[in-house]
Coordinates of C-alpha atoms in Angstrom, one line a residue:
X154 CA -42.6 -66.8 49.2
X155 CA -41.7 -63.1 49.7
X156 CA -38.5 -61.6 51.0
X157 CA -39.2 -59.7 54.2
X158 CA -36.8 -56.9 53.2
X159 CA -37.4 -56.2 49.5
X160 CA -40.9 -57.8 49.4
X161 CA -40.3 -59.7 46.2
X162 CA -40.9 -63.3 45.4
X163 CA -37.8 -65.6 45.4
X164 CA -37.4 -69.3 45.9
X165 CA -33.8 -69.0 47.2
X166 CA -34.6 -67.6 50.7
X167 CA -32.2 -67.5 53.6
X168 CA -33.3 -67.4 57.3
X169 CA -32.3 -64.6 59.7
X170 CA -33.7 -63.4 63.0
X171 CA -34.8 -60.1 64.4
X172 CA -34.5 -59.2 68.2
X173 CA -36.8 -56.9 70.2
X174 CA -34.7 -53.9 69.1
X175 CA -35.0 -54.8 65.4
X176 CA -31.4 -55.9 65.1
X177 CA -30.7 -58.6 62.6
X178 CA -28.7 -61.7 63.7
X179 CA -27.7 -64.8 61.7
X180 CA -28.5 -68.4 62.6
X181 CA -25.1 -68.9 64.2
X182 CA -25.3 -65.7 66.3
X183 CA -28.8 -66.7 67.5
X184 CA -27.6 -70.2 68.5
X185 CA -24.6 -68.7 70.4
X186 CA -26.9 -66.3 72.3
X187 CA -29.3 -69.1 73.3
X188 CA -26.4 -71.2 74.6
X189 CA -25.1 -68.3 76.8
X190 CA -28.6 -67.3 77.9
X191 CA -30.8 -70.4 78.1
X192 CA -33.4 -68.5 80.1
X193 CA -34.2 -66.3 77.1
X194 CA -34.5 -69.1 74.6
X195 CA -37.5 -68.7 72.3
X196 CA -38.5 -65.3 73.7
X197 CA -36.1 -62.9 72.0
X198 CA -36.0 -63.5 68.3
X199 CA -38.5 -63.5 65.4
X200 CA -37.6 -65.5 62.3
X201 CA -37.6 -63.8 58.9
X202 CA -36.6 -64.9 55.4
X203 CA -34.5 -62.9 52.9
X204 CA -33.7 -63.4 49.3
X205 CA -30.1 -64.2 48.3
X206 CA -29.2 -60.6 47.4
X207 CA -30.7 -59.0 50.5
X208 CA -29.0 -61.7 52.7
X209 CA -25.6 -60.9 51.2
X210 CA -26.2 -57.2 51.6
X211 CA -27.5 -57.2 55.2
X212 CA -25.2 -59.8 56.6
X213 CA -22.2 -57.7 55.8
X214 CA -23.4 -54.6 57.5
X215 CA -22.0 -53.7 60.9
X216 CA -25.1 -52.0 62.1
X217 CA -27.8 -54.5 61.0
X218 CA -31.1 -52.7 61.8
X219 CA -34.0 -54.3 60.1
X220 CA -36.4 -51.9 58.4
X221 CA -39.8 -53.5 58.2
X222 CA -41.4 -53.4 54.8
X223 CA -44.2 -55.8 55.7
X224 CA -45.5 -57.3 58.9
X225 CA -43.3 -60.2 60.3
X226 CA -45.0 -63.5 60.1
X227 CA -44.2 -67.2 60.3
X228 CA -42.6 -69.0 57.4
X229 CA -45.2 -71.7 57.2
X230 CA -46.3 -72.3 53.6
X231 CA -49.8 -73.7 54.5
X232 CA -52.5 -72.2 52.4
X233 CA -49.9 -70.4 50.2
X234 CA -50.4 -70.5 46.4
X235 CA -47.8 -71.1 43.8
X236 CA -47.0 -67.9 41.9
X237 CA -45.0 -67.3 38.8
X238 CA -41.5 -65.8 39.3
X239 CA -41.5 -62.1 39.2
X240 CA -37.7 -61.6 38.9
X241 CA -34.9 -62.9 36.7
X242 CA -31.2 -62.9 37.5
X243 CA -28.8 -61.8 34.8
X244 CA -25.6 -63.8 34.6
X245 CA -22.6 -61.4 35.0
X246 CA -20.6 -63.4 32.5
X247 CA -22.8 -64.3 29.5
X248 CA -25.8 -61.9 30.3
X249 CA -28.3 -64.8 30.2
X250 CA -31.6 -64.3 32.1
X251 CA -32.0 -67.1 34.7
X252 CA -35.1 -68.1 36.8
X253 CA -34.8 -67.8 40.6
X254 CA -34.8 -71.5 41.0
X255 CA -31.3 -71.8 39.4
X256 CA -28.0 -71.5 41.3
X257 CA -25.9 -71.7 38.2
X258 CA -26.4 -70.1 34.8
X259 CA -28.3 -72.2 32.4
X260 CA -26.0 -71.2 29.5
X261 CA -22.4 -71.0 30.8
X262 CA -23.1 -73.0 34.1
X263 CA -21.2 -70.5 36.3
X264 CA -22.2 -69.7 39.8
X265 CA -24.8 -66.9 39.8
X266 CA -24.4 -65.6 43.4
X267 CA -21.0 -64.7 44.9
X268 CA -19.5 -62.1 47.2
X269 CA -16.9 -61.4 44.5
X270 CA -19.3 -60.0 41.9
X271 CA -22.8 -58.7 41.6
X272 CA -25.7 -60.5 39.9
X273 CA -28.3 -58.0 38.7
X274 CA -32.0 -58.8 39.2
X275 CA -34.7 -57.6 36.7
X276 CA -38.4 -57.9 36.7
X277 CA -40.3 -60.3 34.4
X278 CA -42.2 -57.4 32.9
X279 CA -38.9 -55.8 31.7
X280 CA -37.8 -59.1 30.3
X281 CA -40.9 -59.4 28.1
X282 CA -40.5 -55.9 26.9
X283 CA -36.9 -56.6 25.9
X284 CA -37.9 -59.7 24.0
X285 CA -40.5 -57.8 22.0
X286 CA -37.9 -55.2 21.0
X287 CA -35.4 -57.8 19.7
X288 CA -37.1 -58.2 16.4
X289 CA -39.8 -56.2 14.6
X290 CA -41.9 -58.7 12.6
X291 CA -43.7 -56.0 10.7
X292 CA -40.4 -54.5 9.4
X293 CA -38.8 -57.9 8.9
X294 CA -41.6 -59.8 7.1
X295 CA -43.0 -57.0 4.9
X296 CA -40.1 -57.1 2.4
X297 CA -40.4 -60.9 2.3
X298 CA -44.2 -60.8 1.6
X299 CA -43.6 -58.1 -1.1
X300 CA -40.9 -60.2 -2.8
X301 CA -43.1 -63.3 -2.8
X302 CA -46.1 -61.4 -4.2
X303 CA -44.0 -59.8 -7.0
X304 CA -42.4 -63.1 -7.9
X305 CA -45.7 -65.0 -8.1
X306 CA -47.5 -62.3 -10.1
X307 CA -44.6 -62.0 -12.6
X308 CA -44.6 -65.8 -12.9
X309 CA -48.1 -65.6 -14.2
X310 CA -47.5 -62.6 -16.5
X311 CA -46.0 -62.1 -19.9
X312 CA -42.4 -62.6 -18.8
X313 CA -42.9 -66.2 -17.8
X314 CA -40.9 -67.3 -20.8
X315 CA -37.7 -65.7 -19.2
X316 CA -37.9 -68.0 -16.1
X317 CA -36.3 -71.4 -15.7
X318 CA -38.4 -74.0 -13.9
X319 CA -36.8 -77.4 -13.1
X320 CA -38.5 -80.5 -11.9
X321 CA -37.1 -83.9 -10.9
X322 CA -37.9 -85.1 -14.4
X323 CA -36.1 -82.2 -16.1
X324 CA -37.3 -79.1 -17.9
X325 CA -41.0 -78.5 -18.2
X326 CA -43.0 -76.4 -20.6
X327 CA -43.0 -72.7 -19.6
X328 CA -46.7 -72.4 -20.0
X329 CA -47.5 -75.6 -18.1
X330 CA -49.3 -75.4 -14.7
X331 CA -46.9 -76.8 -12.1
X332 CA -48.0 -79.4 -9.7
X333 CA -46.4 -82.0 -7.3
X334 CA -42.8 -81.7 -6.1
X335 CA -40.8 -79.1 -8.1
X336 CA -38.0 -76.5 -7.8
X337 CA -38.1 -72.9 -8.9
X338 CA -35.5 -70.1 -8.9
X339 CA -36.2 -66.4 -9.4
X340 CA -33.9 -64.1 -11.3
X341 CA -32.7 -62.5 -8.0
X342 CA -31.4 -65.8 -6.7
X343 CA -34.4 -66.7 -4.4
X344 CA -35.1 -70.5 -4.6
X345 CA -38.1 -72.5 -3.7
X346 CA -38.2 -76.3 -3.5
X347 CA -41.4 -78.1 -2.7
X348 CA -45.0 -78.7 -3.8
X349 CA -46.8 -76.5 -6.3
X350 CA -50.4 -76.1 -7.3
X351 CA -51.6 -73.8 -10.0
X352 CA -48.2 -72.3 -10.5
X353 CA -47.8 -71.3 -6.8
X354 CA -46.1 -72.9 -3.8
X355 CA -48.8 -75.0 -2.1
X356 CA -48.2 -77.7 0.5
X357 CA -44.9 -78.5 2.0
X358 CA -41.8 -76.7 0.8
X359 CA -38.6 -74.7 1.6
X360 CA -37.7 -71.2 0.3
X361 CA -34.2 -69.7 0.6
X362 CA -33.8 -65.9 0.0
X363 CA -30.6 -64.3 -1.3
X364 CA -29.9 -62.7 2.1
X365 CA -29.7 -66.1 3.8
X366 CA -33.1 -66.3 5.4
X367 CA -35.0 -69.6 5.1
X368 CA -38.5 -70.9 5.7
X369 CA -39.5 -74.5 5.8
X370 CA -43.1 -75.5 6.3
X371 CA -46.6 -75.1 4.9
X372 CA -47.6 -72.9 2.0
X373 CA -51.2 -72.1 0.9
X374 CA -51.7 -70.4 -2.5
X375 CA -48.3 -68.8 -2.5
X376 CA -48.3 -67.6 1.1
X377 CA -46.6 -69.0 4.2
X378 CA -49.7 -70.3 5.9
X379 CA -49.8 -73.3 8.3
X380 CA -46.9 -74.5 10.5
X381 CA -43.3 -74.0 9.8
X382 CA -39.9 -72.5 10.9
X383 CA -38.5 -69.1 9.7
X384 CA -34.8 -68.6 10.3
X385 CA -33.3 -65.1 10.2
X386 CA -29.7 -64.0 9.3
X387 CA -28.9 -62.9 12.9
X388 CA -29.4 -66.4 14.2
X389 CA -33.0 -65.9 15.5
X390 CA -35.6 -68.5 14.6
X391 CA -39.4 -68.6 14.9
X392 CA -41.3 -72.0 14.9
X393 CA -45.0 -72.1 15.0
X394 CA -48.2 -71.1 13.1
X395 CA -48.2 -68.7 10.2
X396 CA -51.0 -66.9 8.3
X397 CA -50.4 -65.0 5.1
X398 CA -46.7 -64.8 5.7
X399 CA -46.9 -63.6 9.3
X400 CA -46.7 -65.5 12.7
X401 CA -50.3 -66.0 13.7
X402 CA -51.3 -68.3 16.5
X403 CA -49.1 -70.3 18.9
X404 CA -45.4 -70.1 18.3
X405 CA -41.9 -69.9 19.8
X406 CA -39.2 -67.3 19.1
X407 CA -35.6 -68.2 19.8
X408 CA -33.5 -65.1 19.8
X409 CA -29.8 -64.9 18.9
X410 CA -28.8 -64.0 22.5
X411 CA -30.3 -67.3 23.8
X412 CA -33.6 -66.0 25.2
X413 CA -36.8 -67.7 24.3
X414 CA -40.4 -66.4 24.1
X415 CA -43.4 -68.8 23.7
X416 CA -46.9 -67.5 23.3
X417 CA -49.7 -66.4 21.0
X418 CA -49.0 -64.1 18.0
X419 CA -51.5 -62.0 16.0
X420 CA -50.4 -60.8 12.5
X421 CA -46.7 -60.9 13.4
X422 CA -47.0 -59.2 16.8
X423 CA -46.9 -60.7 20.3
X424 CA -50.5 -60.8 21.7

């Protein structure tokens, strides 16, 4: 339902009334007038609804003249369709974005709306834009892909004799094709534990880079392809489908600030 003042959707609506001179009155003021003037009952006021922010702002004004931004209408919900929320409310304490249905912050559980402080409202479009800017997959995953490619090609080259490959059964021949569950550590400290095929990670496995980033999930011919979880050093984590080392398909990104984005990804970018 839309607020009659700011014309935005909000589920936390408060009722007020407009008289014939476009003056705003509260529920208690209207009741008091009808008690003193029973002959005017039902003929003076038109009911409107306001969002929480507009209600707090207008109810404090001495001269409460209502400026119409859309035609006044009844508050009946017959025939109305359910729409997605167009606004989010930013908690003034922990800066978490909250949906309009909430009265308390979903992270710190403090009251969102009070006369003692201001709760900012932002549009859902700006929220999506901010989420996309939190992490650039192209810049973040390209070094990882390059590192994997170099390591796998060097493993198949002439310097294979300089690498140490350990399996649960002990040391294996350096020229032997790895298969099954094994563990491999590159000279720079990057370590992979999981299934191999043809000398490459293939199947289920976990790779830990020297900077602290980890990936656990499916591999296909040396690439992160399938379903898995990629954790970054800033605390963010992506869980979903991968293809050739990049998020591709349905997935969820949980950012370090607590925000979450779930949707479809194409080659590392939000679709």
